[in-house]
XYZ file of C-alpha atoms in Angstrom:
358
model
C -230.407 104.495 6.601
C -228.572 104.404 10.072
C -231.668 103.031 11.855
C -230.737 99.786 9.937
C -227.567 99.566 11.649
C -226.879 97.813 14.565
C -224.448 99.363 17.125
C -221.487 97.317 16.135
C -221.576 98.297 12.110
C -222.712 102.063 13.139
C -219.119 101.863 15.292
C -217.359 100.580 12.122
C -218.948 103.164 9.919
C -217.917 106.345 12.134
C -214.016 104.492 12.395
C -214.275 104.888 8.625
C -215.311 108.344 8.492
C -212.745 109.223 11.203
C -209.933 107.680 9.003
C -210.806 109.889 6.276
C -211.249 112.581 8.487
C -207.943 111.846 9.996
C -206.137 112.232 6.512
C -208.029 115.445 5.518
C -206.619 117.077 8.704
C -203.069 116.302 7.359
C -201.325 118.871 4.911
C -200.031 117.506 1.640
C -196.441 116.917 2.897
C -197.498 115.196 5.817
C -199.908 112.758 3.770
C -197.198 112.049 1.567
C -195.075 111.019 4.491
C -197.776 109.004 5.592
C -197.977 106.925 2.618
C -194.258 106.547 2.979
C -194.416 104.963 6.343
C -197.242 102.914 4.936
C -195.169 101.672 1.779
C -191.735 101.017 3.840
C -193.720 99.004 6.155
C -195.003 96.860 3.701
C -198.826 98.017 4.434
C -199.408 99.229 0.864
C -197.546 98.436 -2.625
C -195.878 101.450 -4.577
C -199.342 101.772 -7.085
C -201.493 102.272 -3.793
C -199.024 105.065 -2.192
C -199.957 107.180 -5.271
C -203.895 107.149 -4.088
C -205.329 110.024 -2.857
C -207.240 110.226 0.765
C -210.249 108.830 -0.342
C -208.963 106.430 -2.470
C -206.322 105.274 0.680
C -209.058 105.183 3.002
C -211.034 102.665 1.039
C -207.864 100.418 0.204
C -206.855 100.434 4.390
C -210.320 99.473 5.285
C -210.881 96.833 2.575
C -207.423 95.062 3.595
C -207.622 95.651 7.690
C -210.931 96.413 8.570
C -211.806 100.194 9.758
C -210.809 99.562 13.452
C -207.068 98.088 12.423
C -206.729 100.600 9.986
C -207.347 103.198 12.582
C -204.555 101.528 14.852
C -201.886 101.379 12.192
C -202.438 105.141 11.277
C -202.354 105.994 15.174
C -198.998 104.420 15.490
C -197.602 106.020 12.382
C -198.847 109.496 13.243
C -196.886 109.081 16.655
C -193.577 107.592 14.635
C -194.100 110.770 12.447
C -193.850 113.041 15.320
C -197.334 114.403 14.992
C -198.382 113.248 18.812
C -201.209 115.771 18.898
C -202.638 114.264 15.863
C -202.443 110.874 17.111
C -203.922 111.950 20.828
C -206.866 113.634 18.945
C -207.655 110.447 16.840
C -207.227 108.242 19.991
C -209.764 110.702 21.809
C -212.424 110.654 18.976
C -211.993 106.818 19.076
C -212.499 106.348 22.540
C -215.577 108.484 22.488
C -217.139 106.391 19.720
C -216.525 103.209 21.262
C -218.017 104.415 24.733
C -221.004 105.705 22.872
C -221.687 102.392 20.915
C -220.680 100.067 23.687
C -223.329 101.608 25.744
C -225.782 100.872 23.201
C -225.110 97.394 22.993
C -224.735 97.017 27.025
C -228.662 97.772 26.816
C -230.807 94.945 26.634
C -234.733 94.824 27.349
C -236.200 93.167 29.864
C -238.201 90.496 28.472
C -241.004 88.011 30.253
C -238.518 85.231 29.585
C -236.007 87.313 31.795
C -238.412 88.233 34.111
C -239.242 84.498 34.757
C -235.851 83.167 35.277
C -234.834 85.953 37.424
C -237.917 84.752 39.791
C -237.207 81.091 39.262
C -236.026 79.982 42.641
C -232.849 77.433 42.353
C -233.105 73.669 42.193
C -231.143 71.738 44.438
C -229.552 68.887 42.625
C -231.525 69.023 39.860
C -229.017 70.926 37.749
C -226.074 68.034 38.523
C -229.258 65.788 37.334
C -229.726 67.302 33.884
C -226.156 67.639 33.271
C -225.861 63.965 33.586
C -228.958 63.276 31.244
C -227.237 65.774 28.688
C -223.975 63.819 28.770
C -225.772 60.378 28.457
C -227.680 61.639 25.647
C -224.283 63.065 23.696
C -222.388 59.370 24.642
C -225.420 57.565 23.269
C -225.263 59.462 19.644
C -222.097 57.745 17.778
C -222.643 60.610 15.315
C -221.425 63.500 17.653
C -218.442 61.136 18.308
C -217.643 60.855 14.583
C -216.190 64.560 13.742
C -215.446 66.101 16.634
C -213.190 68.542 15.298
C -215.554 71.249 14.343
C -216.978 70.980 17.735
C -214.026 72.509 19.229
C -214.812 75.979 17.348
C -217.748 77.451 19.079
C -217.706 80.822 17.244
C -220.675 81.432 14.861
C -219.438 81.486 11.586
C -222.695 81.634 9.469
C -222.842 84.907 7.347
C -225.992 86.068 9.235
C -224.189 85.693 12.563
C -222.398 89.293 11.918
C -218.990 87.808 12.548
C -216.485 90.625 13.760
C -213.569 91.493 11.195
C -210.375 89.214 12.935
C -208.001 86.792 11.803
C -208.898 83.243 12.119
C -207.615 82.056 15.457
C -207.771 78.365 14.768
C -208.086 75.915 11.925
C -211.464 74.423 10.958
C -212.066 71.238 9.184
C -214.858 71.198 6.749
C -216.603 69.754 3.425
C -216.419 71.739 0.212
C -220.219 72.123 -0.787
C -220.038 73.951 -3.968
C -217.333 76.201 -6.020
C -217.837 79.171 -8.289
C -215.934 79.744 -11.526
C -212.599 81.785 -11.001
C -212.886 85.250 -12.205
C -210.892 88.230 -11.956
C -211.747 91.552 -10.195
C -210.061 94.999 -10.124
C -207.705 96.418 -7.144
C -205.733 99.953 -7.137
C -202.823 97.879 -8.368
C -203.786 95.180 -10.777
C -206.423 92.862 -12.033
C -206.501 89.909 -9.673
C -208.096 86.101 -9.717
C -210.395 84.763 -7.041
C -213.251 82.534 -6.608
C -216.077 81.630 -4.267
C -216.881 78.450 -2.297
C -219.384 77.339 0.128
C -217.955 74.708 2.906
C -219.898 73.461 5.944
C -219.642 71.067 8.882
C -221.948 69.498 11.208
C -223.314 72.621 12.837
C -223.343 75.390 9.852
C -222.228 76.732 6.523
C -219.643 79.280 5.768
C -219.104 81.442 2.675
C -215.667 81.549 1.773
C -213.566 83.816 -0.763
C -210.690 82.498 -1.909
C -208.251 85.041 -3.045
C -205.216 82.869 -3.125
C -204.663 81.043 -6.429
C -202.159 78.327 -4.882
C -204.662 76.732 -2.942
C -207.280 76.421 -5.807
C -206.420 72.507 -6.425
C -207.399 71.625 -2.861
C -210.808 73.157 -2.845
C -213.228 71.010 -4.997
C -216.963 70.194 -4.696
C -217.469 67.172 -1.782
C -213.729 67.135 -0.394
C -212.914 67.826 3.004
C -210.357 70.439 3.881
C -208.647 72.124 6.757
C -208.635 76.121 6.613
C -206.207 78.180 8.838
C -204.909 81.434 8.790
C -207.907 82.852 6.983
C -209.447 86.251 7.911
C -213.101 86.698 8.870
C -214.353 89.971 7.145
C -218.135 90.914 6.788
C -219.508 87.418 7.117
C -216.783 85.591 5.099
C -213.825 83.772 5.547
C -211.201 84.783 3.421
C -208.099 82.902 2.198
C -205.573 84.657 1.151
C -201.857 84.534 0.995
C -200.894 84.064 4.418
C -203.806 81.298 4.602
C -203.104 77.476 4.546
C -205.521 74.516 3.093
C -204.915 71.139 3.556
C -206.711 68.182 1.626
C -208.077 65.708 4.429
C -210.276 63.575 2.194
C -208.114 60.330 2.513
C -208.644 60.360 6.239
C -211.355 62.617 7.161
C -215.145 62.252 7.057
C -217.776 65.032 7.568
C -221.477 64.241 7.121
C -223.206 67.624 6.652
C -226.752 67.486 7.935
C -229.533 68.079 4.868
C -230.969 71.052 6.860
C -227.805 72.859 6.421
C -227.129 72.153 2.933
C -230.433 73.274 2.004
C -230.022 76.485 3.669
C -226.718 76.865 1.888
C -227.929 76.334 -1.540
C -231.219 78.608 -0.854
C -231.991 81.876 -2.502
C -232.785 84.872 -0.156
C -236.143 85.555 -0.749
C -236.817 89.405 -1.527
C -239.461 90.267 0.833
C -237.080 88.772 3.392
C -234.453 91.233 2.734
C -236.243 94.214 4.229
C -235.572 92.489 7.722
C -231.857 92.313 6.730
C -229.353 94.938 7.813
C -227.502 97.756 5.832
C -224.234 96.131 4.287
C -225.404 92.350 4.382
C -224.365 90.342 1.368
C -226.716 88.539 -0.488
C -226.689 85.411 -2.836
C -229.442 84.501 -5.433
C -230.936 83.553 -8.346
C -233.566 86.119 -9.402
C -235.580 86.952 -13.067
C -235.161 90.020 -14.823
C -237.996 92.220 -15.388
C -236.262 95.185 -16.442
C -233.095 96.396 -17.698
C -231.727 100.028 -18.213
C -228.219 100.315 -19.202
C -226.004 103.692 -18.763
C -222.493 104.731 -19.162
C -220.937 103.099 -16.278
C -223.600 100.866 -14.841
C -226.568 98.887 -15.574
C -229.830 99.362 -13.784
C -231.803 96.025 -13.400
C -235.484 95.327 -11.830
C -235.323 91.582 -10.754
C -238.073 89.504 -9.315
C -239.235 86.378 -7.462
C -242.539 84.794 -6.420
C -242.592 87.565 -3.249
C -241.568 90.835 -4.819
C -239.249 93.106 -6.941
C -235.991 94.697 -6.198
C -233.734 97.023 -8.059
C -230.248 95.722 -8.935
C -227.217 98.039 -10.027
C -223.787 96.586 -11.642
C -220.788 98.410 -12.145
C -217.261 98.191 -13.089
C -216.293 94.587 -14.673
C -220.278 93.676 -14.489
C -221.406 97.094 -15.945
C -222.247 95.478 -19.274
C -223.737 92.119 -19.039
C -225.139 90.193 -22.189
C -228.400 89.216 -20.982
C -232.171 90.062 -21.572
C -235.789 90.484 -19.864
C -236.904 86.981 -18.767
C -233.302 85.602 -18.585
C -232.237 85.103 -14.542
C -229.150 86.543 -12.695
C -227.221 84.077 -10.223
C -225.665 86.762 -7.866
C -223.078 85.874 -5.671
C -221.627 88.566 -3.045
C -223.947 91.408 -3.494
C -224.269 94.363 -0.950
C -227.901 95.188 0.119
C -228.250 98.808 0.267
C -231.192 101.015 1.636
C -229.871 104.420 0.043
C -233.203 106.172 -1.329
C -234.571 102.476 -1.792
C -233.694 98.948 -1.180
C -231.373 97.529 -3.744
C -228.667 95.093 -3.977
C -225.360 96.455 -6.035
C -222.329 94.810 -7.240
C -218.940 95.448 -5.410
C -215.237 94.446 -5.867
C -215.593 90.564 -5.231
C -219.275 90.228 -6.719
C -219.908 87.544 -9.148
C -222.680 87.581 -11.746
C -223.934 84.403 -13.993
C -226.628 84.540 -16.616
C -229.239 81.767 -16.748
C -230.623 82.168 -20.176
C -234.463 81.882 -20.701
C -235.681 78.587 -22.189
C -236.936 79.374 -25.713
C -240.701 78.115 -26.244
């Protein structure tokens, strides 16, 4: 449902549709040339170059994000001499950006805003307040203890809706938990990955480890420095370009109990209705119904607040479990298509927790 998407997500969705539409307007020969340019510039592999228009659109969005994928295709169209197509793409993109940027700029006037507008400036009081805050900070040794993470003011919690972009500064974090290693499908081959949750004094971060070369550094309770990752859909992805360094011997981070608790919490089913379309959910839920089909399995799962449908595809299409068992779901996408449901995606992980025998 479009109404559940915020303006930023709606804009990204339009960008994705725009990319597919652009490929659709190329004839077969032009589309082949476009793929040749992508392959020769190491943006896609030889096997990915065999993909059709829809699969290639999905592939580019998955790798670069919709906005960056449009930029790359626009440049290639120019290099191919298809200036009209490139200009049309730029024009469409600009119109969409103007439309949704206007929506983001509109902010309702609240009572608090009105009160702030009416509140007169206080002479000298701001300075006094600043000095009080400064003194409080200086008196707290815990804030001095590990200042590295304070240098990164960006919100990195999953619910913060971070833009898809490269990680600009290194961050020092403590590893709270690490999942099992599992394989997932790509267009060209099967690959290995695992999930992890890390945190500092201020927040927790969900991490996708796509580069198995750094696996030895990512262990529970270790302090590590992550750099050159990529923020995508609320996750920090560690890929081939990323660096991970073990700092456990000379760094210490004390993660507050409330952050640890939040990082381990299961999202309650009744709270999912308040989340936006495309959010990613982790949690443990009990199976109340199970229906298998040829290419997927439909579950009805429950907690003490309600029930929801779960659909598993691909690697997770057939799961050895039964009613009464519990599913630990990691990285499941929330969808409101026809009804509220959680569905498995490329990087989803499922673990079955067998019911205790009486």
